[in-house]
Short mmCIF file of C-alpha atoms and ligand atoms in Angstrom, two decimals:
data_model
loop_
_atom_site.label_atom_id
_atom_site.label_comp_id
_atom_site.label_asym_id
_atom_site.label_seq_id
_atom_site.Cartn_x
_atom_site.Cartn_y
_atom_site.Cartn_z
CA MET C 1 7.97 -12.14 -30.71
CA LEU C 2 9.56 -9.37 -28.67
CA ALA C 3 7.87 -6.12 -29.62
CA ASP C 4 8.02 -2.50 -28.58
CA TYR C 5 5.21 -2.00 -26.11
CA SER C 6 4.47 1.59 -27.08
CA ALA C 7 3.62 0.48 -30.62
CA SER C 8 1.59 -2.56 -29.74
CA HIS C 9 0.08 -2.30 -26.27
CA SER C 10 -3.43 -1.66 -27.49
CA THR C 11 -3.33 -4.20 -30.28
CA PRO C 12 -6.03 -6.75 -29.71
CA VAL C 13 -5.07 -10.39 -29.87
CA HIS C 14 -7.54 -12.56 -31.79
CA GLY C 15 -9.75 -9.53 -32.30
CA THR C 16 -10.67 -8.87 -28.64
CA PRO C 17 -9.24 -6.02 -26.58
CA PHE C 18 -7.31 -7.51 -23.71
CA VAL C 19 -7.88 -6.77 -20.08
CA ARG C 20 -5.05 -7.54 -17.73
CA THR C 21 -5.06 -10.86 -15.90
CA LEU C 22 -3.18 -11.20 -12.62
CA ALA C 23 -0.79 -14.07 -11.97
CA LYS C 24 -2.99 -15.58 -9.30
CA GLU C 25 -6.03 -15.52 -11.62
CA MET C 26 -4.35 -17.78 -14.20
CA PRO C 27 -5.84 -21.06 -12.92
CA SER C 28 -9.34 -19.86 -13.87
CA HIS C 29 -8.21 -19.11 -17.44
CA VAL C 30 -6.81 -22.50 -18.51
CA GLY C 31 -7.12 -22.82 -22.28
CA ALA C 32 -7.63 -19.08 -22.83
CA ASP C 33 -5.32 -16.33 -24.09
CA VAL C 34 -4.55 -13.74 -21.42
CA LEU C 35 -2.46 -10.62 -20.96
CA LEU C 36 -0.10 -10.50 -17.98
CA GLN C 37 1.76 -7.33 -17.02
CA GLY C 38 4.48 -7.23 -14.44
CA TRP C 39 8.15 -7.29 -13.58
CA LEU C 40 10.69 -9.79 -14.83
CA HIS C 41 11.37 -11.45 -11.50
CA HIS C 42 13.76 -14.02 -12.86
CA GLN C 43 14.48 -16.15 -15.89
CA ARG C 44 16.05 -19.54 -16.29
CA GLN C 45 17.44 -20.31 -19.72
CA MET C 46 17.58 -24.06 -20.33
CA LYS C 47 18.91 -25.83 -23.40
CA SER C 48 15.82 -25.47 -25.54
CA VAL C 49 13.38 -23.54 -23.41
CA SER C 50 13.37 -20.52 -21.07
CA PHE C 51 11.23 -20.04 -18.00
CA LEU C 52 10.27 -16.47 -17.19
CA LEU C 53 8.92 -15.57 -13.81
CA LEU C 54 6.67 -12.54 -14.10
CA ARG C 55 5.76 -10.81 -10.84
CA ASP C 56 2.70 -8.67 -10.25
CA ARG C 57 0.86 -7.55 -7.13
CA SER C 58 -0.86 -10.92 -6.81
CA GLY C 59 2.13 -13.21 -7.14
CA ILE C 60 4.41 -14.80 -9.73
CA ALA C 61 3.43 -16.41 -13.03
CA GLN C 62 5.57 -18.84 -15.00
CA VAL C 63 5.93 -18.19 -18.72
CA VAL C 64 7.50 -20.81 -21.00
CA VAL C 65 9.41 -19.47 -24.00
CA GLU C 66 10.44 -21.82 -26.78
CA ASP C 67 10.96 -19.42 -29.71
CA SER C 68 14.74 -19.24 -30.08
CA HIS C 69 14.66 -15.64 -31.35
CA VAL C 70 12.70 -14.43 -28.32
CA ARG C 71 14.93 -16.48 -26.02
CA ALA C 72 18.01 -14.85 -27.42
CA MET C 73 16.62 -11.36 -26.93
CA LEU C 74 15.40 -12.10 -23.45
CA GLY C 75 18.90 -13.14 -22.50
CA ASN C 76 19.90 -9.46 -22.45
CA VAL C 77 16.91 -8.19 -20.51
CA PRO C 78 17.86 -7.37 -16.91
CA HIS C 79 15.84 -8.37 -13.87
CA GLU C 80 12.99 -5.97 -12.99
CA ALA C 81 12.18 -5.01 -16.58
CA VAL C 82 8.45 -4.36 -16.94
CA LEU C 83 6.85 -6.61 -19.53
CA ALA C 84 3.44 -7.21 -21.08
CA VAL C 85 3.10 -10.85 -21.97
CA ARG C 86 0.24 -12.33 -23.96
CA GLY C 87 -0.19 -16.06 -24.38
CA ARG C 88 -2.16 -19.20 -23.65
CA VAL C 89 -2.74 -20.52 -20.15
CA VAL C 90 -1.93 -24.21 -19.91
CA ALA C 91 -2.39 -26.61 -17.02
CA ALA C 92 1.04 -27.73 -15.83
CA PRO C 93 1.07 -29.72 -12.58
CA GLN C 94 4.79 -29.06 -12.05
CA ALA C 95 4.40 -25.25 -12.30
CA PRO C 96 3.55 -22.92 -9.41
CA ASP C 97 -0.26 -22.87 -8.96
CA GLY C 98 -0.49 -25.71 -11.53
CA VAL C 99 -0.54 -23.40 -14.56
CA GLU C 100 1.87 -21.68 -16.88
CA MET C 101 1.74 -19.55 -20.00
CA HIS C 102 2.80 -20.90 -23.39
CA ASP C 103 3.59 -19.27 -26.76
CA PRO C 104 4.02 -15.78 -25.32
CA VAL C 105 4.14 -12.54 -27.26
CA ILE C 106 6.30 -10.28 -25.14
CA ASP C 107 6.24 -6.49 -25.16
CA MET C 108 8.86 -4.53 -23.28
CA ILE C 109 7.36 -1.63 -21.36
CA SER C 110 10.55 -0.46 -19.64
CA ALA C 111 13.89 -1.89 -18.61
CA GLY C 112 17.05 -0.78 -16.90
CA PRO C 113 20.43 -0.56 -18.65
CA GLU C 114 21.93 -3.14 -16.30
CA GLU C 115 21.19 -5.53 -13.46
CA PRO C 116 19.62 -3.88 -10.36
CA PRO C 117 21.89 -3.30 -7.33
CA VAL C 118 20.13 -5.89 -5.13
CA GLU C 119 19.17 -9.40 -6.17
CA ILE C 120 15.54 -9.48 -5.24
CA PHE C 121 14.86 -12.75 -7.06
CA ARG C 122 16.68 -14.69 -4.34
CA PRO C 123 14.37 -16.18 -1.70
CA VAL C 124 16.32 -14.22 0.92
CA MET C 125 18.24 -11.10 -0.08
CA GLN C 126 21.94 -11.78 0.37
CA THR C 127 22.97 -8.17 0.94
CA GLN C 128 24.01 -6.11 3.94
CA LEU C 129 21.28 -4.14 5.71
CA ALA C 130 22.95 -0.86 4.65
CA THR C 131 22.85 -1.90 0.98
CA ARG C 132 19.20 -2.90 1.25
CA LEU C 133 18.38 0.46 2.83
CA ASP C 134 20.47 2.46 0.34
CA HIS C 135 18.60 0.76 -2.50
CA ALA C 136 15.20 0.67 -0.83
CA ALA C 137 13.54 1.65 -4.10
CA ILE C 138 14.41 -1.78 -5.45
CA ALA C 139 14.81 -3.85 -2.27
CA LEU C 140 11.23 -3.06 -1.25
CA ARG C 141 10.07 -5.03 -4.30
CA HIS C 142 11.30 -8.28 -2.76
CA PRO C 143 8.33 -10.59 -2.10
CA ASN C 144 9.24 -10.83 1.59
CA ARG C 145 9.26 -7.06 1.93
CA VAL C 146 5.98 -6.81 0.07
CA SER C 147 4.51 -9.37 2.48
CA THR C 148 5.82 -7.44 5.46
CA GLN C 149 4.19 -4.26 4.20
CA ARG C 150 0.92 -6.13 3.74
CA LEU C 151 1.17 -7.38 7.32
CA LEU C 152 1.70 -3.81 8.51
CA SER C 153 -1.26 -2.65 6.47
CA ALA C 154 -3.42 -5.40 7.98
CA ALA C 155 -2.22 -4.42 11.46
CA MET C 156 -3.37 -0.82 10.91
CA HIS C 157 -6.64 -2.09 9.47
CA GLY C 158 -7.27 -4.27 12.56
CA PHE C 159 -6.40 -1.37 14.87
CA ARG C 160 -8.83 0.96 13.07
CA ASN C 161 -11.62 -1.59 12.84
CA THR C 162 -11.54 -2.69 16.46
CA LEU C 163 -11.47 0.83 17.84
CA THR C 164 -14.08 2.18 15.44
CA ALA C 165 -16.36 -0.70 16.43
CA ASN C 166 -15.89 0.31 20.07
CA GLY C 167 -16.95 3.92 19.74
CA PHE C 168 -13.55 5.49 19.05
CA THR C 169 -13.18 8.32 16.52
CA GLU C 170 -10.08 8.68 14.36
CA ILE C 171 -8.22 11.98 14.67
CA ALA C 172 -5.15 13.56 13.05
CA THR C 173 -3.17 15.96 15.21
CA PRO C 174 -0.32 18.43 14.53
CA LYS C 175 3.24 17.18 14.31
CA LEU C 176 4.82 20.62 14.73
CA LEU C 177 4.51 21.58 18.37
CA GLU C 178 5.28 24.38 20.76
CA ALA C 179 5.89 22.00 23.71
CA ALA C 180 7.58 18.59 23.86
CA PRO C 181 4.92 16.16 25.12
CA GLU C 182 7.17 13.41 26.46
CA GLY C 183 9.96 15.62 27.80
CA GLY C 184 13.51 14.32 27.84
CA ALA C 185 16.38 14.94 25.48
CA ASN C 186 15.14 13.03 22.45
CA VAL C 187 13.09 15.83 20.92
CA PHE C 188 13.88 17.33 17.51
CA THR C 189 13.94 21.11 17.46
CA VAL C 190 13.06 22.80 14.19
CA ASP C 191 13.26 26.41 13.10
CA TYR C 192 9.64 27.55 12.88
CA PHE C 193 9.71 30.95 11.18
CA GLY C 194 12.57 32.00 13.41
CA ARG C 195 11.33 30.54 16.68
CA PRO C 196 11.90 27.06 18.06
CA ALA C 197 9.31 24.34 17.56
CA TYR C 198 9.39 20.61 18.22
CA LEU C 199 8.54 17.58 16.13
CA ALA C 200 5.85 15.60 17.94
CA GLN C 201 7.33 12.79 20.03
CA SER C 202 3.74 11.54 20.30
CA PRO C 203 0.16 12.82 19.90
CA GLN C 204 -0.15 12.56 23.67
CA LEU C 205 -1.36 16.07 24.53
CA TYR C 206 -3.83 16.30 21.67
CA LYS C 207 -5.34 12.88 22.15
CA GLN C 208 -5.99 13.76 25.80
CA ILE C 209 -7.55 17.11 24.88
CA MET C 210 -9.79 15.31 22.38
CA VAL C 211 -11.11 12.98 25.08
CA GLY C 212 -12.85 16.14 26.29
CA ALA C 213 -14.69 16.36 22.97
CA LEU C 214 -15.08 12.78 21.72
CA GLU C 215 -14.42 10.59 24.81
CA ARG C 216 -12.71 7.93 22.73
CA VAL C 217 -10.14 8.76 20.05
CA PHE C 218 -7.36 7.10 18.12
CA GLU C 219 -4.67 8.16 15.71
CA ILE C 220 -2.28 6.41 13.36
CA GLY C 221 0.58 8.76 12.65
CA PRO C 222 4.31 9.40 12.71
CA ALA C 223 6.14 10.14 15.94
CA PHE C 224 9.63 11.61 16.05
CA ARG C 225 12.43 10.89 18.50
CA ALA C 226 15.99 12.15 18.26
CA GLU C 227 17.41 8.78 19.29
CA PRO C 228 21.19 9.13 19.39
CA HIS C 229 21.76 5.38 19.76
CA ASP C 230 22.07 3.01 16.87
CA THR C 231 19.93 0.13 18.18
CA SER C 232 17.91 -2.49 16.37
CA ARG C 233 14.66 -1.24 17.96
CA HIS C 234 14.95 2.57 17.77
CA VAL C 235 14.51 4.84 14.78
CA SER C 236 13.98 8.58 14.71
CA GLN C 237 10.59 8.36 13.02
CA PHE C 238 8.17 5.55 13.84
CA LEU C 239 4.52 4.82 13.29
CA SER C 240 2.58 5.25 16.49
CA LEU C 241 -0.84 3.65 16.92
CA ASP C 242 -2.41 5.72 19.68
CA ALA C 243 -5.69 5.43 21.54
CA GLU C 244 -7.16 7.43 24.41
CA MET C 245 -10.45 7.00 26.30
CA GLY C 246 -12.45 8.70 29.03
CA PHE C 247 -14.40 7.41 32.02
CA ILE C 248 -12.03 4.64 33.01
CA ARG C 249 -11.67 3.22 36.50
CA ASP C 250 -7.92 2.84 36.15
CA HIS C 251 -5.28 1.59 33.72
CA HIS C 252 -6.80 -1.90 33.70
CA ASP C 253 -9.69 -0.61 31.57
CA VAL C 254 -7.12 0.65 29.07
CA MET C 255 -5.26 -2.67 29.15
CA ALA C 256 -8.50 -4.50 28.34
CA VAL C 257 -9.00 -2.32 25.25
CA ALA C 258 -5.36 -2.80 24.24
CA ARG C 259 -5.86 -6.56 24.51
CA ASP C 260 -8.95 -6.46 22.26
CA VAL C 261 -7.19 -4.24 19.76
CA LEU C 262 -4.25 -6.65 19.58
CA ALA C 263 -6.64 -9.57 19.03
CA GLY C 264 -8.31 -7.60 16.21
CA MET C 265 -4.93 -6.82 14.67
CA MET C 266 -3.79 -10.46 14.84
CA ALA C 267 -7.05 -11.59 13.21
CA LYS C 268 -6.55 -9.22 10.27
CA MET C 269 -2.89 -10.19 9.91
CA ALA C 270 -3.75 -13.89 9.92
CA LYS C 271 -5.81 -13.30 6.77
CA VAL C 272 -2.85 -11.93 4.82
CA LYS C 273 -1.68 -14.61 2.41
CA SER C 274 1.94 -14.24 3.40
CA SER C 275 1.09 -14.94 7.03
CA GLU C 276 1.59 -18.62 6.24
CA ALA C 277 5.28 -17.96 6.75
CA VAL C 278 4.73 -15.86 9.89
CA ASP C 279 3.52 -17.23 13.19
CA ILE C 280 0.55 -15.04 14.15
CA PRO C 281 0.05 -15.84 17.84
CA THR C 282 -3.29 -15.87 19.60
CA VAL C 283 -3.89 -13.22 22.23
CA PRO C 284 -5.16 -14.72 25.50
CA THR C 285 -8.51 -13.41 26.79
CA THR C 286 -6.61 -12.04 29.75
CA ILE C 287 -2.96 -11.16 29.16
CA PRO C 288 -0.87 -11.99 32.24
CA GLU C 289 0.25 -9.03 34.32
CA ILE C 290 3.15 -8.49 36.69
CA HIS C 291 3.83 -5.38 38.77
CA PHE C 292 7.16 -3.67 38.09
CA ALA C 293 8.29 -4.23 41.70
CA ASP C 294 7.56 -7.97 41.45
CA ALA C 295 9.27 -8.16 38.07
CA MET C 296 12.38 -6.54 39.51
CA ALA C 297 12.36 -8.91 42.49
CA LEU C 298 12.13 -11.90 40.13
CA LEU C 299 14.88 -10.54 37.91
CA GLY C 300 17.07 -9.71 40.90
CA ASP C 301 16.80 -13.29 42.17
CA ALA C 302 17.37 -14.82 38.76
CA LEU C 303 20.34 -12.63 37.86
CA GLY C 304 21.79 -12.39 41.36
CA GLN C 305 21.68 -8.57 41.31
CA ASP C 306 20.09 -5.94 43.52
CA LEU C 307 17.66 -4.24 41.14
CA ARG C 308 15.35 -2.66 43.71
CA ASP C 309 16.35 0.90 42.79
CA GLU C 310 16.23 0.41 39.02
CA PRO C 311 13.82 2.91 37.43
CA ASP C 312 13.20 0.95 34.22
CA LEU C 313 13.60 -2.43 32.56
CA ALA C 314 16.77 -2.88 30.52
CA PRO C 315 16.42 -4.70 27.17
CA GLU C 316 17.91 -7.88 28.67
CA HIS C 317 15.36 -7.67 31.50
CA GLU C 318 12.55 -7.48 28.97
CA ARG C 319 13.94 -10.51 27.13
CA TRP C 320 14.25 -12.46 30.38
CA LEU C 321 10.66 -11.61 31.32
CA GLY C 322 9.51 -12.67 27.84
CA ASP C 323 11.05 -16.12 28.33
CA TRP C 324 9.71 -16.33 31.87
CA CYS C 325 6.20 -15.42 30.64
CA GLU C 326 6.35 -18.04 27.90
CA GLN C 327 7.40 -20.72 30.38
CA THR C 328 5.03 -19.67 33.15
CA PHE C 329 1.91 -18.68 31.24
CA GLY C 330 2.50 -20.18 27.78
CA THR C 331 2.04 -16.84 26.02
CA ALA C 332 4.25 -14.26 24.32
CA TRP C 333 2.28 -11.31 25.76
CA LEU C 334 3.02 -9.79 29.16
CA PHE C 335 1.79 -6.61 30.84
CA VAL C 336 4.22 -5.00 33.25
CA THR C 337 2.37 -2.46 35.39
CA GLY C 338 3.23 0.16 37.99
CA TYR C 339 6.49 1.58 36.55
CA PRO C 340 8.19 4.02 38.96
CA MET C 341 6.68 7.52 38.79
CA ARG C 342 10.13 9.09 38.56
CA LYS C 343 10.72 7.59 35.09
CA ARG C 344 7.28 8.36 33.66
CA PRO C 345 6.15 11.61 31.99
CA PHE C 346 4.37 14.37 33.92
CA TYR C 347 0.86 13.36 32.80
CA THR C 348 1.14 9.93 34.47
CA HIS C 349 -1.34 9.04 37.22
CA PRO C 350 0.29 7.69 40.40
CA GLN C 351 -0.77 4.41 41.95
CA PRO C 352 -3.37 5.56 44.50
CA ASP C 353 -2.07 3.51 47.44
CA ASP C 354 1.66 4.13 46.84
CA SER C 355 2.79 7.13 44.83
CA ARG C 356 6.25 5.73 44.18
CA TRP C 357 4.53 3.63 41.52
CA SER C 358 2.24 4.63 38.67
CA ASN C 359 -0.99 3.44 37.08
CA SER C 360 0.91 2.80 33.90
CA PHE C 361 1.91 -0.24 31.93
CA ASP C 362 4.09 -1.57 29.16
CA LEU C 363 3.16 -4.52 27.03
CA LEU C 364 6.04 -6.82 26.21
CA PHE C 365 5.70 -9.07 23.17
CA ARG C 366 8.30 -11.83 22.89
CA GLY C 367 10.45 -9.89 25.32
CA LEU C 368 10.26 -6.44 23.68
CA GLU C 369 8.24 -3.38 24.71
CA ILE C 370 5.72 -2.67 21.99
CA ILE C 371 3.13 -0.65 23.97
CA THR C 372 3.30 1.98 26.70
CA GLY C 373 0.10 3.24 28.26
CA GLY C 374 -1.63 4.15 31.45
CA GLN C 375 -4.04 6.32 33.34
CA ARG C 376 -3.46 10.09 33.16
CA LEU C 377 -3.97 12.84 35.68
CA HIS C 378 -7.30 14.54 35.04
CA LEU C 379 -7.45 17.34 37.63
CA HIS C 380 -6.09 20.75 36.67
CA SER C 381 -4.47 21.20 40.09
CA ASP C 382 -2.66 17.84 39.75
CA TYR C 383 -1.17 18.98 36.43
CA LEU C 384 0.08 22.25 37.91
CA ALA C 385 1.69 20.32 40.77
CA ALA C 386 3.22 17.68 38.44
CA LEU C 387 4.72 20.28 36.09
CA ASP C 388 5.97 22.35 39.00
CA GLN C 389 7.57 19.33 40.64
CA ARG C 390 9.43 18.55 37.39
CA ARG C 391 10.36 22.21 36.91
CA ILE C 392 8.60 22.32 33.53
CA ASP C 393 7.45 25.76 32.36
CA VAL C 394 3.66 25.75 32.02
CA THR C 395 3.52 28.52 29.40
CA PRO C 396 3.69 26.35 26.26
CA PHE C 397 1.18 23.92 27.81
CA ALA C 398 -1.54 26.58 28.22
CA GLY C 399 -3.75 25.23 25.43
CA TYR C 400 -3.49 21.70 26.83
CA LEU C 401 -4.12 22.71 30.44
CA GLU C 402 -7.25 24.58 29.43
CA ALA C 403 -8.95 21.21 28.84
CA PHE C 404 -8.37 20.24 32.47
CA SER C 405 -9.41 23.57 33.93
CA TYR C 406 -12.96 23.06 32.61
CA GLY C 407 -13.59 19.44 33.50
CA MET C 408 -12.07 16.18 32.27
CA PRO C 409 -13.02 12.61 33.21
CA PRO C 410 -10.55 10.03 34.48
CA HIS C 411 -8.95 8.83 31.29
CA GLY C 412 -6.07 6.89 29.84
CA GLY C 413 -4.69 5.39 26.70
CA PHE C 414 -1.78 3.73 25.06
CA ALA C 415 0.60 3.89 22.10
CA LEU C 416 1.71 0.88 20.10
CA GLY C 417 4.93 1.00 18.07
CA VAL C 418 3.64 -1.04 15.17
CA GLU C 419 7.01 -1.51 13.48
CA ARG C 420 8.31 -3.14 16.66
CA LEU C 421 5.31 -5.47 16.60
CA ILE C 422 5.97 -6.43 12.97
CA ARG C 423 9.65 -6.91 13.69
CA GLN C 424 8.83 -9.37 16.48
CA LEU C 425 6.26 -11.19 14.35
CA THR C 426 8.55 -11.62 11.36
CA GLY C 427 11.64 -12.33 13.44
CA ALA C 428 13.53 -9.54 11.64
CA GLU C 429 16.83 -8.75 13.32
CA ASN C 430 16.40 -5.02 12.92
CA ILE C 431 13.34 -2.77 13.01
CA ARG C 432 14.71 -1.08 9.88
CA ASP C 433 14.16 -4.29 7.96
CA VAL C 434 10.38 -3.97 8.32
CA MET C 435 10.21 -0.24 7.54
CA LEU C 436 9.92 1.39 4.15
CA PHE C 437 12.38 4.27 4.48
CA PRO C 438 13.80 4.28 8.01
CA ARG C 439 15.22 7.43 9.54
CA ASP C 440 18.03 7.20 12.06
CA ILE C 441 21.11 9.03 13.23
CA GLN C 442 22.97 7.94 10.07
CA ARG C 443 20.18 8.02 7.56
CA LEU C 444 17.92 10.67 6.04
CA SER C 445 17.52 9.13 2.60
CA PRO C 446 16.17 7.57 0.49
O1 4AD P 501 6.84 4.31 25.20
P1 4AD P 501 6.53 5.55 24.42
O2 4AD P 501 7.57 6.60 24.45
O3 4AD P 501 5.14 6.10 24.98
C1 4AD P 501 4.49 7.24 24.53
O4 4AD P 501 4.77 7.87 23.54
C2 4AD P 501 3.26 7.58 25.33
N1 4AD P 501 2.73 8.86 24.86
C3 4AD P 501 2.30 6.47 25.19
C4 4AD P 501 1.03 6.66 25.96
O5 4AD P 501 -0.04 6.67 25.39
N2 4AD P 501 1.17 6.82 27.27
O6 4AD P 501 6.24 5.17 22.92
C5 4AD P 501 5.19 4.27 22.62
C6 4AD P 501 5.70 3.09 21.80
C7 4AD P 501 6.77 2.24 22.47
O7 4AD P 501 6.23 1.27 23.30
C8 4AD P 501 7.46 1.65 21.27
O8 4AD P 501 6.75 0.52 20.79
C9 4AD P 501 7.36 2.73 20.24
O9 4AD P 501 6.29 3.58 20.63
N3 4AD P 501 8.59 3.53 20.14
C10 4AD P 501 9.49 3.45 19.16
N4 4AD P 501 9.55 2.66 18.06
C11 4AD P 501 10.62 2.81 17.25
N5 4AD P 501 11.60 3.71 17.45
C12 4AD P 501 11.57 4.53 18.53
N6 4AD P 501 12.54 5.43 18.70
C13 4AD P 501 10.48 4.41 19.44
N7 4AD P 501 10.15 5.04 20.58
C14 4AD P 501 8.99 4.50 20.98
MG1 MG P 502 7.64 3.25 26.60
#
């Protein structure tokens, strides 16, 4: 029977009001009548029987339809229709999870007028990235995308748990700012009641200020960068997992926390069901470290180029170092420390014995930067000198500098671009493929 849901959804079957059963709960209901509710993932019409795949948040259930009248009507129902299906759970060794539903009564809750614009029933979506992004509202229903989002959720969970367990307090800081924390050209200016304001490139200034109050803080929030380049690893809004802590000796204390946080994140992600398809690597107790100057010397030799004056690692350098790290240390994780001061923001602490270099680090994962962090300046006079040297006007930084004028401990922290991490873990070609609604130079919707 194919009935109108609005008329029949509360009708009890066999006299008992039905509670919803999820697809993955079916094996514990063999022999019983249950109610499934979900999306029509796919249907296969055979000669005398149809197989419906009904998708809910737990997975996909197989429903066997033999009634020729119902089969005929189902033939016109497009993918992604929402159905309520009541029937008997039967053991079926050949079916997914060893069970299927027989003799279904099917109620239509809602359905589109035609087939959806992306074929999400295919194991891998066969569409162009642009099409998937244009139709994110549907494409995000694909089981792979759902799994990716669950991985991201687990990553945030692991980040929160590990830091909370280590005495960090979660904070939420403003995203509309008077001063651009990271400097540079990639800041978005907005009209703030007639005067210029900036979208936060990071929570950097606020997380440092809050070390003065809480010692150890973290934030999970959006960061904005006006990235003019269309690359597979840059978007104009990303999710930044930030931490900051006081009373450190140097950046190595921060790196140790970053290592533990990553291990906590990997542990949570490994528990996500979909992780079976994703290789969740272990994080070594000590992640190998190479100084920027040594990395450049290695790269220079390997590539036959003079890279001694390079201020930063190019993407191909990061990839090369990723391969080198895998071969040399057998791990995908590599800390590069000591980046040149001239490429780092004003708050960066120099390397005490050689101020060309900094007490900062990047973490490369499979040859891509996913974390930047380091030790910060903590003396008021050092900030005034650093801003002056970079010809940055101190006026909009007054509220930030106040923290340092009344006493701040040596401190440092890091920021993890979690979408880059998920991209590397899933092997996605483009960071946009692991994001819900990416923003970039071309795209402001959906
Ligand atoms: O390297 P970034 O710019 O460092 C900071 O924002 C500092 N405040 C961090 C600190 O605590 N010292 O950004 C941090 C991370 C990068 O390593 C990268 O993973 C990610 O954020 N990221 C981006 N992800 C996607 N799209 C972009 N445009 C990104 N820019 C940075
Ligand atoms: Mg960086």
